[in-house]
Amino acid sequence: MDRFIAFVWKANRPDQQRQVSRWHTELKAKNPAWALALDGEGLLVAVLPDGSGDLPVCTLATDAGIVIGTIFSASDAERGRLKHLPAESTKKIVASQGKELIRSYWGSFVSIVRDAASDAVHIVRDPCGASACYHARAQGISLLCSFADDIADLSRMNWSIDWGAIQSFLVSNYLINPRTGLRELTEVMPGQRITLRPGLPVETQYLWSPIELAQTVKQQSFEQACEAFRAVAERCVSSWSQAAGHIVVRLSGGLDSSIVAALARA
């Protein structure tokens, strides 16, 4: 899983800028491999390189944001893994407050989109949920990360146990919600967008819903549905195979892993 940390703050607050600089220095002291992927007004994103030494990111034009993880175009499978989105694509993403990433792209990613016109930052987690994303606030600054351990020891961070969340988890560990067991830390859920605006509460909205998809499904015959499913499965496995290089399939013995194994070999 790709590791990242992002800081969002008021660009006109020098005290918050200094605090972010201190935190960034602390991160580099603990692990010099942390690399700046985006450094702009009120937004800083640090990422750890992947196994090949590359940064696992796709940049947006005009420094409008960044996508951490692996992202593909839904309409052009031949493009493979995307590393940069041009101005026209970026414009659509910003105008939609990040929803365009769910409509026209897929993969395993967390995106951070900055809308300078409305002074907002939108964080979108892809519906698959393979890439984690957590949100915390301290000193008036929002922190986002894929591994909570990476921000746990930062200075001036205070943590307290959410006993209610722990009790709920012990009763049913299948209960899925944003609570993490720490009051100051919440999870951005798969398919969800959170919006950060200076001085305002965090806004949350689900951009992807299986209920909405089921209501708009196209009526097909069984044969047509099988053919459509096969085409999508082939495209997905092909895209991931090109991005991964050497492939190891973990077999559970179920249908899903068997399909992946058969298509990967093909």
PDB file of C-alpha atoms in Angstrom, residues 81-250:
ATOM      1  CA  ARG A  81      -1.241   3.582 -15.643  1.00  0.00           C
ATOM      2  CA  LEU A  82      -1.594   7.370 -15.661  1.00  0.00           C
ATOM      3  CA  LYS A  83       1.195   9.570 -14.324  1.00  0.00           C
ATOM      4  CA  HIS A  84      -0.149  12.994 -15.302  1.00  0.00           C
ATOM      5  CA  LEU A  85      -3.553  14.406 -16.203  1.00  0.00           C
ATOM      6  CA  PRO A  86      -3.581  17.285 -18.717  1.00  0.00           C
ATOM      7  CA  ALA A  87      -5.260  20.656 -18.280  1.00  0.00           C
ATOM      8  CA  GLU A  88      -8.619  19.706 -19.828  1.00  0.00           C
ATOM      9  CA  SER A  89      -8.965  16.604 -17.644  1.00  0.00           C
ATOM     10  CA  THR A  90      -7.856  18.546 -14.569  1.00  0.00           C
ATOM     11  CA  LYS A  91     -10.433  21.256 -15.281  1.00  0.00           C
ATOM     12  CA  LYS A  92     -13.236  18.666 -15.268  1.00  0.00           C
ATOM     13  CA  ILE A  93     -11.954  17.119 -12.041  1.00  0.00           C
ATOM     14  CA  VAL A  94     -11.780  20.472 -10.233  1.00  0.00           C
ATOM     15  CA  ALA A  95     -15.183  21.608 -11.559  1.00  0.00           C
ATOM     16  CA  SER A  96     -16.787  18.368 -10.310  1.00  0.00           C
ATOM     17  CA  GLN A  97     -15.067  18.688  -6.916  1.00  0.00           C
ATOM     18  CA  GLY A  98     -13.356  15.380  -7.566  1.00  0.00           C
ATOM     19  CA  LYS A  99     -16.377  13.381  -8.719  1.00  0.00           C
ATOM     20  CA  GLU A 100     -14.951  13.115 -12.237  1.00  0.00           C
ATOM     21  CA  LEU A 101     -12.305  10.795 -10.771  1.00  0.00           C
ATOM     22  CA  ILE A 102     -15.051   8.316  -9.870  1.00  0.00           C
ATOM     23  CA  ARG A 103     -16.927   8.713 -13.164  1.00  0.00           C
ATOM     24  CA  SER A 104     -14.060   8.542 -15.646  1.00  0.00           C
ATOM     25  CA  TYR A 105     -11.212   6.756 -13.849  1.00  0.00           C
ATOM     26  CA  TRP A 106     -10.606   3.688 -11.732  1.00  0.00           C
ATOM     27  CA  GLY A 107      -7.835   1.996  -9.784  1.00  0.00           C
ATOM     28  CA  SER A 108      -6.509   2.060  -6.237  1.00  0.00           C
ATOM     29  CA  PHE A 109      -5.975   5.635  -5.161  1.00  0.00           C
ATOM     30  CA  VAL A 110      -6.576   8.598  -2.891  1.00  0.00           C
ATOM     31  CA  SER A 111      -6.847  11.967  -4.613  1.00  0.00           C
ATOM     32  CA  ILE A 112      -6.327  15.448  -3.208  1.00  0.00           C
ATOM     33  CA  VAL A 113      -7.871  18.164  -5.375  1.00  0.00           C
ATOM     34  CA  ARG A 114      -7.465  21.870  -4.694  1.00  0.00           C
ATOM     35  CA  ASP A 115     -10.088  24.339  -5.917  1.00  0.00           C
ATOM     36  CA  ALA A 116      -8.426  27.735  -5.567  1.00  0.00           C
ATOM     37  CA  ALA A 117     -11.576  29.576  -6.685  1.00  0.00           C
ATOM     38  CA  SER A 118     -13.631  28.315  -3.722  1.00  0.00           C
ATOM     39  CA  ASP A 119     -10.689  27.932  -1.320  1.00  0.00           C
ATOM     40  CA  ALA A 120     -11.509  24.250  -0.843  1.00  0.00           C
ATOM     41  CA  VAL A 121      -9.552  21.005  -0.833  1.00  0.00           C
ATOM     42  CA  HIS A 122     -11.402  17.817  -1.804  1.00  0.00           C
ATOM     43  CA  ILE A 123     -10.135  14.377  -0.773  1.00  0.00           C
ATOM     44  CA  VAL A 124     -11.593  11.423  -2.693  1.00  0.00           C
ATOM     45  CA  ARG A 125     -10.937   7.763  -1.913  1.00  0.00           C
ATOM     46  CA  ASP A 126     -11.624   5.297  -4.706  1.00  0.00           C
ATOM     47  CA  PRO A 127     -14.592   2.909  -4.212  1.00  0.00           C
ATOM     48  CA  CYS A 128     -12.433  -0.244  -4.008  1.00  0.00           C
ATOM     49  CA  GLY A 129     -10.845   0.987  -0.794  1.00  0.00           C
ATOM     50  CA  ALA A 130      -7.507  -0.748  -1.342  1.00  0.00           C
ATOM     51  CA  SER A 131      -5.721   2.540  -0.604  1.00  0.00           C
ATOM     52  CA  ALA A 132      -6.305   3.696   2.967  1.00  0.00           C
ATOM     53  CA  CYS A 133      -6.935   7.292   4.015  1.00  0.00           C
ATOM     54  CA  TYR A 134      -7.259   8.762   7.510  1.00  0.00           C
ATOM     55  CA  HIS A 135      -8.008  12.329   8.580  1.00  0.00           C
ATOM     56  CA  ALA A 136      -6.989  14.157  11.747  1.00  0.00           C
ATOM     57  CA  ARG A 137      -6.907  17.776  12.887  1.00  0.00           C
ATOM     58  CA  ALA A 138      -4.363  19.468  15.144  1.00  0.00           C
ATOM     59  CA  GLN A 139      -3.395  23.098  15.658  1.00  0.00           C
ATOM     60  CA  GLY A 140      -6.060  24.093  13.134  1.00  0.00           C
ATOM     61  CA  ILE A 141      -4.347  21.973  10.465  1.00  0.00           C
ATOM     62  CA  SER A 142      -5.792  18.938   8.682  1.00  0.00           C
ATOM     63  CA  LEU A 143      -3.545  15.897   8.363  1.00  0.00           C
ATOM     64  CA  LEU A 144      -4.238  13.052   5.931  1.00  0.00           C
ATOM     65  CA  CYS A 145      -2.334   9.781   5.778  1.00  0.00           C
ATOM     66  CA  SER A 146      -2.497   6.166   4.685  1.00  0.00           C
ATOM     67  CA  PHE A 147      -0.747   4.837   7.834  1.00  0.00           C
ATOM     68  CA  ALA A 148      -1.756   6.395  11.155  1.00  0.00           C
ATOM     69  CA  ASP A 149       1.610   5.385  12.639  1.00  0.00           C
ATOM     70  CA  ASP A 150       3.269   7.967  10.388  1.00  0.00           C
ATOM     71  CA  ILE A 151       1.599  10.876  12.193  1.00  0.00           C
ATOM     72  CA  ALA A 152       1.187   9.338  15.653  1.00  0.00           C
ATOM     73  CA  ASP A 153       4.476  10.666  17.051  1.00  0.00           C
ATOM     74  CA  LEU A 154       4.447  14.130  15.508  1.00  0.00           C
ATOM     75  CA  SER A 155       4.856  16.963  17.997  1.00  0.00           C
ATOM     76  CA  ARG A 156       1.770  18.748  19.351  1.00  0.00           C
ATOM     77  CA  MET A 157      -0.493  15.850  18.401  1.00  0.00           C
ATOM     78  CA  ASN A 158      -2.875  14.786  21.160  1.00  0.00           C
ATOM     79  CA  TRP A 159      -4.704  11.472  21.057  1.00  0.00           C
ATOM     80  CA  SER A 160      -7.551  10.096  23.187  1.00  0.00           C
ATOM     81  CA  ILE A 161      -9.340   6.750  23.090  1.00  0.00           C
ATOM     82  CA  ASP A 162     -12.854   6.547  21.675  1.00  0.00           C
ATOM     83  CA  TRP A 163     -14.230   3.923  24.032  1.00  0.00           C
ATOM     84  CA  GLY A 164     -17.630   3.973  22.318  1.00  0.00           C
ATOM     85  CA  ALA A 165     -16.051   2.958  19.016  1.00  0.00           C
ATOM     86  CA  ILE A 166     -14.102   0.174  20.714  1.00  0.00           C
ATOM     87  CA  GLN A 167     -17.244  -1.131  22.428  1.00  0.00           C
ATOM     88  CA  SER A 168     -19.091  -1.144  19.098  1.00  0.00           C
ATOM     89  CA  PHE A 169     -16.215  -3.016  17.456  1.00  0.00           C
ATOM     90  CA  LEU A 170     -16.183  -5.664  20.199  1.00  0.00           C
ATOM     91  CA  VAL A 171     -19.921  -6.193  19.773  1.00  0.00           C
ATOM     92  CA  SER A 172     -19.632  -6.494  15.987  1.00  0.00           C
ATOM     93  CA  ASN A 173     -16.332  -6.186  14.154  1.00  0.00           C
ATOM     94  CA  TYR A 174     -18.244  -6.112  10.871  1.00  0.00           C
ATOM     95  CA  LEU A 175     -19.610  -2.666  11.698  1.00  0.00           C
ATOM     96  CA  ILE A 176     -17.989  -0.361   9.149  1.00  0.00           C
ATOM     97  CA  ASN A 177     -17.927   3.377   9.822  1.00  0.00           C
ATOM     98  CA  PRO A 178     -15.396   6.244   9.921  1.00  0.00           C
ATOM     99  CA  ARG A 179     -14.620   5.822  13.647  1.00  0.00           C
ATOM    100  CA  THR A 180     -11.168   4.378  14.352  1.00  0.00           C
ATOM    101  CA  GLY A 181     -10.903   4.024  18.124  1.00  0.00           C
ATOM    102  CA  LEU A 182      -9.185   7.413  18.438  1.00  0.00           C
ATOM    103  CA  ARG A 183     -11.407  10.468  18.826  1.00  0.00           C
ATOM    104  CA  GLU A 184      -9.093  12.655  16.776  1.00  0.00           C
ATOM    105  CA  LEU A 185      -8.751  10.242  13.845  1.00  0.00           C
ATOM    106  CA  THR A 186     -11.419   9.269  11.318  1.00  0.00           C
ATOM    107  CA  GLU A 187     -11.288   7.137   8.204  1.00  0.00           C
ATOM    108  CA  VAL A 188     -12.261   8.462   4.792  1.00  0.00           C
ATOM    109  CA  MET A 189     -14.511   5.673   3.569  1.00  0.00           C
ATOM    110  CA  PRO A 190     -14.265   4.032   0.114  1.00  0.00           C
ATOM    111  CA  GLY A 191     -16.117   6.080  -2.486  1.00  0.00           C
ATOM    112  CA  GLN A 192     -16.356   9.037  -0.113  1.00  0.00           C
ATOM    113  CA  ARG A 193     -15.297  12.649  -0.553  1.00  0.00           C
ATOM    114  CA  ILE A 194     -14.419  14.968   2.295  1.00  0.00           C
ATOM    115  CA  THR A 195     -14.112  18.697   1.677  1.00  0.00           C
ATOM    116  CA  LEU A 196     -11.923  20.983   3.768  1.00  0.00           C
ATOM    117  CA  ARG A 197     -12.604  24.725   3.863  1.00  0.00           C
ATOM    118  CA  PRO A 198     -10.858  27.222   6.177  1.00  0.00           C
ATOM    119  CA  GLY A 199     -12.873  27.847   9.328  1.00  0.00           C
ATOM    120  CA  LEU A 200     -15.724  25.496   8.361  1.00  0.00           C
ATOM    121  CA  PRO A 201     -16.681  21.965   9.486  1.00  0.00           C
ATOM    122  CA  VAL A 202     -15.558  19.051   7.336  1.00  0.00           C
ATOM    123  CA  GLU A 203     -18.084  18.208   4.614  1.00  0.00           C
ATOM    124  CA  THR A 204     -18.601  14.555   3.682  1.00  0.00           C
ATOM    125  CA  GLN A 205     -20.409  12.986   0.750  1.00  0.00           C
ATOM    126  CA  TYR A 206     -20.472   9.567  -0.900  1.00  0.00           C
ATOM    127  CA  LEU A 207     -19.682   9.873  -4.601  1.00  0.00           C
ATOM    128  CA  TRP A 208     -20.134   6.171  -5.360  1.00  0.00           C
ATOM    129  CA  SER A 209     -23.156   4.116  -4.366  1.00  0.00           C
ATOM    130  CA  PRO A 210     -24.017   0.541  -5.391  1.00  0.00           C
ATOM    131  CA  ILE A 211     -27.687   1.454  -4.913  1.00  0.00           C
ATOM    132  CA  GLU A 212     -27.470   4.214  -7.531  1.00  0.00           C
ATOM    133  CA  LEU A 213     -25.668   1.872  -9.922  1.00  0.00           C
ATOM    134  CA  ALA A 214     -28.316  -0.821  -9.459  1.00  0.00           C
ATOM    135  CA  GLN A 215     -31.068   1.697 -10.236  1.00  0.00           C
ATOM    136  CA  THR A 216     -29.442   2.758 -13.500  1.00  0.00           C
ATOM    137  CA  VAL A 217     -28.336  -0.661 -14.737  1.00  0.00           C
ATOM    138  CA  LYS A 218     -28.848  -1.280 -18.453  1.00  0.00           C
ATOM    139  CA  GLN A 219     -31.239  -4.113 -19.269  1.00  0.00           C
ATOM    140  CA  GLN A 220     -29.354  -6.898 -21.048  1.00  0.00           C
ATOM    141  CA  SER A 221     -29.823 -10.515 -21.945  1.00  0.00           C
ATOM    142  CA  PHE A 222     -27.823 -13.098 -20.030  1.00  0.00           C
ATOM    143  CA  GLU A 223     -25.458 -13.519 -22.978  1.00  0.00           C
ATOM    144  CA  GLN A 224     -24.945  -9.763 -23.318  1.00  0.00           C
ATOM    145  CA  ALA A 225     -24.273  -9.404 -19.586  1.00  0.00           C
ATOM    146  CA  CYS A 226     -21.716 -12.230 -19.712  1.00  0.00           C
ATOM    147  CA  GLU A 227     -19.937 -10.609 -22.648  1.00  0.00           C
ATOM    148  CA  ALA A 228     -19.917  -7.198 -20.950  1.00  0.00           C
ATOM    149  CA  PHE A 229     -18.545  -8.684 -17.731  1.00  0.00           C
ATOM    150  CA  ARG A 230     -15.844 -10.571 -19.607  1.00  0.00           C
ATOM    151  CA  ALA A 231     -14.754  -7.407 -21.446  1.00  0.00           C
ATOM    152  CA  VAL A 232     -14.497  -5.400 -18.217  1.00  0.00           C
ATOM    153  CA  ALA A 233     -12.658  -8.200 -16.401  1.00  0.00           C
ATOM    154  CA  GLU A 234     -10.160  -8.582 -19.254  1.00  0.00           C
ATOM    155  CA  ARG A 235      -9.531  -4.832 -19.360  1.00  0.00           C
ATOM    156  CA  CYS A 236      -9.028  -4.594 -15.593  1.00  0.00           C
ATOM    157  CA  VAL A 237      -6.655  -7.546 -15.325  1.00  0.00           C
ATOM    158  CA  SER A 238      -4.728  -6.370 -18.387  1.00  0.00           C
ATOM    159  CA  SER A 239      -4.306  -2.865 -16.946  1.00  0.00           C
ATOM    160  CA  TRP A 240      -3.136  -4.125 -13.563  1.00  0.00           C
ATOM    161  CA  SER A 241      -0.819  -6.670 -15.205  1.00  0.00           C
ATOM    162  CA  GLN A 242       0.928  -3.940 -17.181  1.00  0.00           C
ATOM    163  CA  ALA A 243       1.279  -1.792 -14.068  1.00  0.00           C
ATOM    164  CA  ALA A 244       2.542  -4.641 -11.876  1.00  0.00           C
ATOM    165  CA  GLY A 245       5.139  -6.330 -14.069  1.00  0.00           C
ATOM    166  CA  HIS A 246       5.778  -9.685 -12.360  1.00  0.00           C
ATOM    167  CA  ILE A 247       2.533 -11.215 -11.131  1.00  0.00           C
ATOM    168  CA  VAL A 248       1.813 -13.464  -8.173  1.00  0.00           C
ATOM    169  CA  VAL A 249      -1.826 -14.480  -7.744  1.00  0.00           C
ATOM    170  CA  ARG A 250      -3.059 -15.273  -4.264  1.00  0.00           C
TER     171      ARG A 250
END
